[in-house]
CSV table of C-alpha atoms in Angstrom, one decimal:
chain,number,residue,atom,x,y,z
Z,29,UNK,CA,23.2,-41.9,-19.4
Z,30,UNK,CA,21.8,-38.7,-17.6
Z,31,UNK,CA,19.1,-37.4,-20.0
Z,32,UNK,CA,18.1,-34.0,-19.2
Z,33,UNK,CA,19.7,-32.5,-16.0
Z,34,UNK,CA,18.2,-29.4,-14.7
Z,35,UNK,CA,19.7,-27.3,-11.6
Z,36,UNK,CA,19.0,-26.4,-9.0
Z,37,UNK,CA,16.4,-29.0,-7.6
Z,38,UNK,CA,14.9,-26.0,-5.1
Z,39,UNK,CA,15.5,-22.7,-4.5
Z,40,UNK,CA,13.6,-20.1,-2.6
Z,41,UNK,CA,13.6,-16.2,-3.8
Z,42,UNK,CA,12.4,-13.1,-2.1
Z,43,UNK,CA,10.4,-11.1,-4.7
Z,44,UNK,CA,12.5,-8.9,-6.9
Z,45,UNK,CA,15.4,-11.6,-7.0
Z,46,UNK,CA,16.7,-13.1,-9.9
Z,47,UNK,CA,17.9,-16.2,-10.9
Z,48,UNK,CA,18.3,-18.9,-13.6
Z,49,UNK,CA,17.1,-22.0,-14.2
Z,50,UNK,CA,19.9,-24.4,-16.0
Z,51,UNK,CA,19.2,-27.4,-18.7
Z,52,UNK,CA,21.1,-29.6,-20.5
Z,53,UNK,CA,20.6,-32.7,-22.8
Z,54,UNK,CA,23.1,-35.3,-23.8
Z,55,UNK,CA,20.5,-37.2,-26.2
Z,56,UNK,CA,21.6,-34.9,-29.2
Z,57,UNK,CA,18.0,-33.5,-29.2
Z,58,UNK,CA,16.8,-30.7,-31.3
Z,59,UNK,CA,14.3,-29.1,-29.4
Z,60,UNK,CA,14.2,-28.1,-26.0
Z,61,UNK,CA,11.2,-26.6,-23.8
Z,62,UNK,CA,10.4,-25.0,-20.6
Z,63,UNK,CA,7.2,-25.8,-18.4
Z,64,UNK,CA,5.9,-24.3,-15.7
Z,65,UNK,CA,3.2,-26.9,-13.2
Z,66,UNK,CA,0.6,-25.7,-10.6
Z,67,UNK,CA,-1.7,-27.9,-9.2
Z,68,UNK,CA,-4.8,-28.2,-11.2
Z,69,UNK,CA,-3.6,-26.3,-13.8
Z,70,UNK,CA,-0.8,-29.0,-15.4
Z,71,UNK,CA,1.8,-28.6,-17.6
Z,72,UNK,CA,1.6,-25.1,-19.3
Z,73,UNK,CA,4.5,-24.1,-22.0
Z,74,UNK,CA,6.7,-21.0,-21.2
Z,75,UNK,CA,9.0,-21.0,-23.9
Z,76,UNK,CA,10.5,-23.4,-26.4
Z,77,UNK,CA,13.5,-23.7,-28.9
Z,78,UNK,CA,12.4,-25.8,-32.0
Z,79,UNK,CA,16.4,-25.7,-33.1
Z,80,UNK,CA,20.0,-24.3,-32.0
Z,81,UNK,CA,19.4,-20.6,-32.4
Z,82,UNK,CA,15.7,-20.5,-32.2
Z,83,UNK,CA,13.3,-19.3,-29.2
Z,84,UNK,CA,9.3,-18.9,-29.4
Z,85,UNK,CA,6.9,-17.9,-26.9
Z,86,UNK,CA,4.8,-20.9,-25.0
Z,87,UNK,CA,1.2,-20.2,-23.2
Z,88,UNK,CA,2.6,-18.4,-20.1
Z,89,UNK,CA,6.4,-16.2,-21.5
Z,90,UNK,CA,5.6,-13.1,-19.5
Z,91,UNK,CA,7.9,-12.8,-16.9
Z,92,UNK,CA,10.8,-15.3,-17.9
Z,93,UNK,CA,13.3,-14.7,-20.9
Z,94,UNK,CA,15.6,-18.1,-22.4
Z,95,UNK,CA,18.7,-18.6,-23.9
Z,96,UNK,CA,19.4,-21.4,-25.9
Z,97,UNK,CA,23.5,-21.5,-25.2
Z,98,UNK,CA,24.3,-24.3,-27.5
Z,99,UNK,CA,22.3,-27.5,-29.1
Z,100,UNK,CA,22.4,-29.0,-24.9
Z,101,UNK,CA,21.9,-26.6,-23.2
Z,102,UNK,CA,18.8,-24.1,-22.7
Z,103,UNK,CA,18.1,-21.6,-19.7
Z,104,UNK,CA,15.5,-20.1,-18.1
Z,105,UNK,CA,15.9,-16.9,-16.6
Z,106,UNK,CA,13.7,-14.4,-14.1
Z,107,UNK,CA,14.9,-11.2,-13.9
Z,108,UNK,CA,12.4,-9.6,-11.5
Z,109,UNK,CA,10.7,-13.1,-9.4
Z,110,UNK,CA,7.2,-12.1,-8.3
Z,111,UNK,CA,4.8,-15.0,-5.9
Z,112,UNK,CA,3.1,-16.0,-8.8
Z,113,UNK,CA,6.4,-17.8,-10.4
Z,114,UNK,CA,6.2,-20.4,-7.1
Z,115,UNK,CA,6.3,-24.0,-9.1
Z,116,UNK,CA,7.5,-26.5,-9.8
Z,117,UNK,CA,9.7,-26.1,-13.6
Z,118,UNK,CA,10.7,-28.7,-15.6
Z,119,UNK,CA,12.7,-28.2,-18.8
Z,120,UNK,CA,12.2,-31.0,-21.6
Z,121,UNK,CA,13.5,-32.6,-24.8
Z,122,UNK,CA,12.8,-33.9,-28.1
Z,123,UNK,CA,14.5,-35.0,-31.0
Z,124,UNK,CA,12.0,-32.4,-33.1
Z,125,UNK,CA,9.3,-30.2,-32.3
Z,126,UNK,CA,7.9,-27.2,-33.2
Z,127,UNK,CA,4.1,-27.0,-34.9
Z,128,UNK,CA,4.9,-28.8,-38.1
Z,129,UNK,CA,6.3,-31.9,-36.2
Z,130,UNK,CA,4.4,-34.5,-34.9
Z,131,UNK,CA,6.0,-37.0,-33.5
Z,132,UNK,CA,6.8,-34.8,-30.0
Z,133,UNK,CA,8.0,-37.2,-27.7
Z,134,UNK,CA,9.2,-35.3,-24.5
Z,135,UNK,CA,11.9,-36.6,-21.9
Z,136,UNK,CA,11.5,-34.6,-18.7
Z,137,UNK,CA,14.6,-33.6,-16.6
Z,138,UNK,CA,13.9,-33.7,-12.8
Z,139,UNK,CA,12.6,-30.6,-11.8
Z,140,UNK,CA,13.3,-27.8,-10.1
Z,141,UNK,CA,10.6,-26.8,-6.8
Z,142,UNK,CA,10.7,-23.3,-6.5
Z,143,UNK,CA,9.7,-20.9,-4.1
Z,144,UNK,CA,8.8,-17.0,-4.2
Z,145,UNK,CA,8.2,-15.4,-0.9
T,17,UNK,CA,-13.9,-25.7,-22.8
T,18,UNK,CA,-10.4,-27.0,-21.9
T,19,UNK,CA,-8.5,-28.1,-24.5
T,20,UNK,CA,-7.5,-31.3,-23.3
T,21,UNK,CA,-9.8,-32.5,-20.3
T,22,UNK,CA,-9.4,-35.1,-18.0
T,23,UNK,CA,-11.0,-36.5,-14.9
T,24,UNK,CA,-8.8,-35.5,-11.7
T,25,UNK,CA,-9.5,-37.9,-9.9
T,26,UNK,CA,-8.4,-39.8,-7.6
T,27,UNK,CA,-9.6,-43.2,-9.7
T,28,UNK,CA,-9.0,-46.2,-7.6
T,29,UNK,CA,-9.1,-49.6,-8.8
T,30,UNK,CA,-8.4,-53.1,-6.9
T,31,UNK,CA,-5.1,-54.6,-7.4
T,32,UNK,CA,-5.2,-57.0,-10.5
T,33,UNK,CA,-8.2,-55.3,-12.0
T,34,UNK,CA,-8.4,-52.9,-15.4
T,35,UNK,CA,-7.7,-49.7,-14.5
T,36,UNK,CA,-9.4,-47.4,-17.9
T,37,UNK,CA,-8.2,-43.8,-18.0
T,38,UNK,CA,-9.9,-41.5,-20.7
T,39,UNK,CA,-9.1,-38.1,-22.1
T,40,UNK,CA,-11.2,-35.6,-24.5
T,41,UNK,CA,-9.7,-33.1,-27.0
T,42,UNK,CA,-11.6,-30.2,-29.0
T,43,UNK,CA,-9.2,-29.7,-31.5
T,44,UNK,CA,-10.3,-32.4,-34.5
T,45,UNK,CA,-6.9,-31.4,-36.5
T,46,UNK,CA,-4.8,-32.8,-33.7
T,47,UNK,CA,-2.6,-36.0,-35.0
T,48,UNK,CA,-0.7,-37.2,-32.3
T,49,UNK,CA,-1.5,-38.3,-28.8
T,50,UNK,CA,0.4,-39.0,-25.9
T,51,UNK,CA,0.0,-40.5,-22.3
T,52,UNK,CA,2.6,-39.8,-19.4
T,53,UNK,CA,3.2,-41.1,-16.4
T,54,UNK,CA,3.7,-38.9,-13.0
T,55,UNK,CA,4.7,-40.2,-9.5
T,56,UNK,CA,4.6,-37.9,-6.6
T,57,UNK,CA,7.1,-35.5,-6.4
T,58,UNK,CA,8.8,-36.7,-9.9
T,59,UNK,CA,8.8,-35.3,-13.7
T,60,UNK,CA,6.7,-36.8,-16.4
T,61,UNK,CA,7.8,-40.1,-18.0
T,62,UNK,CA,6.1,-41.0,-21.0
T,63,UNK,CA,4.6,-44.3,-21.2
T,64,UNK,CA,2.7,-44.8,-24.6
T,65,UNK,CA,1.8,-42.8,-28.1
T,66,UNK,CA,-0.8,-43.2,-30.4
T,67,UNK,CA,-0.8,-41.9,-33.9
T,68,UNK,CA,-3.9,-43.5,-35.6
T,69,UNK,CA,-7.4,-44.9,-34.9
T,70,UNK,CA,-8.1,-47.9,-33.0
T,71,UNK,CA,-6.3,-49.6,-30.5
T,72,UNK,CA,-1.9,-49.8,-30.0
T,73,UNK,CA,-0.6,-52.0,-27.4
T,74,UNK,CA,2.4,-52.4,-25.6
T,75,UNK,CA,2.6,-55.1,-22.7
T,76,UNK,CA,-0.3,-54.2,-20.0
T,77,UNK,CA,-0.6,-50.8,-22.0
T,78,UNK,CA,-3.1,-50.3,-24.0
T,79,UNK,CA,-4.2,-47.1,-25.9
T,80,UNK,CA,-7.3,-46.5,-27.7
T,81,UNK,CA,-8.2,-44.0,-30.1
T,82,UNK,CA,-11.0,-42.2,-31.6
T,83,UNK,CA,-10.8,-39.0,-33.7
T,84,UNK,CA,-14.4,-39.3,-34.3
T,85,UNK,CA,-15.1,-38.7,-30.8
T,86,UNK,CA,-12.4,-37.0,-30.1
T,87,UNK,CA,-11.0,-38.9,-27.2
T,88,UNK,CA,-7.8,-41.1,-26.0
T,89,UNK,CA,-7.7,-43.4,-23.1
T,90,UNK,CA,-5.3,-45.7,-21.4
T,91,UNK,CA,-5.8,-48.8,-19.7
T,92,UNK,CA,-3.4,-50.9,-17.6
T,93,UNK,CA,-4.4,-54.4,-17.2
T,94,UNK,CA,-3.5,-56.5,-14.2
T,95,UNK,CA,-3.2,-53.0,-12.6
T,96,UNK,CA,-0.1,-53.6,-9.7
T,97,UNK,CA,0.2,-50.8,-6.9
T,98,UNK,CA,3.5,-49.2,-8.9
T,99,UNK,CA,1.2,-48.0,-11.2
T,100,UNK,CA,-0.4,-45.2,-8.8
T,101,UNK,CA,0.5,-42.1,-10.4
T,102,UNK,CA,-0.7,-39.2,-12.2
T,103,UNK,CA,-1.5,-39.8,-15.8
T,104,UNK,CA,-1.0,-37.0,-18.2
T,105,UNK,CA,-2.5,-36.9,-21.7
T,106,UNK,CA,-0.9,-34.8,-24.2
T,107,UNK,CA,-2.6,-33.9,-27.8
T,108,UNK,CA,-0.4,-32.5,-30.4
T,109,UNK,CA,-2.0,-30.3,-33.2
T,110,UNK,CA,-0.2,-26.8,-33.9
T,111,UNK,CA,1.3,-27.3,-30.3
T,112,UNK,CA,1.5,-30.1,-27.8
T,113,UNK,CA,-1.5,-29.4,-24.8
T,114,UNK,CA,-1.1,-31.2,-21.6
T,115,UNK,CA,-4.5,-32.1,-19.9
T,116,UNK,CA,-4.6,-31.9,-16.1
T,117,UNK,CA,-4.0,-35.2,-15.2
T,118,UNK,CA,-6.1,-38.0,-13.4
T,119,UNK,CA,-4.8,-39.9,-9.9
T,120,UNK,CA,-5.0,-43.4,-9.8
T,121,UNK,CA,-4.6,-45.4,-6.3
T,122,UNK,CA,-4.3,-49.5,-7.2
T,123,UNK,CA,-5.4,-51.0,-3.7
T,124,UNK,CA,-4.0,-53.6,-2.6
């Protein structure tokens, strides 16, 4: 029963690098998320996929594009890394989301630390 | 104003004792209302939801709401030291708003 499984679990970039973030859901969720946390400034949305097909922009998109590959998996990518993308990222799941929903229970995958020198 | 605002902390309370964990909004059309837990070093677990006003519990859980006042809080009774953690509230209106988080220590 793995839930949401992100990889990798660290990585460090040199700015200008690229890379992508991998998620993936076996709970036969709708919507899929990605957040971004700092310290002090908690969770903060980067982008979200209500359904299969479907991508909107969270609080903090600039920076970061997403796929969403299929209804389990969703992506996060950074084409160009820059110091301000060190976090910690967690992608997330729901059976439904999106503004008109409200019952938006999330299940966290594990994380993924990473690091932008 | 924040959004969501919570004290950061760090909130200790003996071991055994009510640990009460409180959380403000500013958005009067949210409806739903969320509380995760947060070890160090892990992702957010979510431990209780609340929908309407008054009070919702769910074994030493219990959380309290007030649209009137706009605020949500959380306390653990017969608080043990595996509930030091983070706690996260999350208000849902339009969108889902994480506040920061408040630390709580149970000593033992």
């Amino acid at each position: 029963n793995a839930g949401v499984t992100q990889t990798p679990k660290f990585q460090v970039l040199k700015t200008g690098q690229s890379m992508t973030l991998q998620c993936a859901q076996d709970m036969n969720h709708n919507s899929m998320y990605w957040y971004r946390q700092d310290p002090g400034m908690g969770l903060r949305l980067i982008y979200y996929s209500a359904s299969e097909g479907t991508t909107d922009k969270g609080e903090v998109p600039n920076g970061y594009n997403v796929s969403r590959l299929n209804k389990r998996e969703f992506s996060l990518r950074l084409e160009s890394a820059a110091p301000s993308q060190t976090s910690v990222y967690f992608c997330a799941s729901t059976e439904a989301g999106g503004p008109s929903t409200t019952n938006e229970k999330l299940f966290f995958g594990s994380g993924t630390q990473l690091s932008v020198l | 104003q924040k959004e969501v605002e919570q004290n950061s902390g760090p909130l200790s309370v003996p071991e055994g004792a009510i640990a009460s964990l409180n959380c403000t909004y500013s958005d009067r059309g949210s409806q739903s209302f969320f509380w995760y837990r947060q070890y160090s070093g892990k992702s957010p677990e979510l431990i209780m939801f609340i929908y309407s006003n008054g009070d919702k519990e769910d074994g030493r859980f219990t959380a309290q709401l007030n649209k009137a006042s706009q605020y949500v809080s959380l306390l653990i009774r017969d608080s043990q030291p595996s509930d030091s953690a983070t706690y996260l509230c999350a208000v849902k209106s339009e969108k889902l708003t994480f506040g920061t988080g408040t630390r709580l220590t149970i000593i033992p």
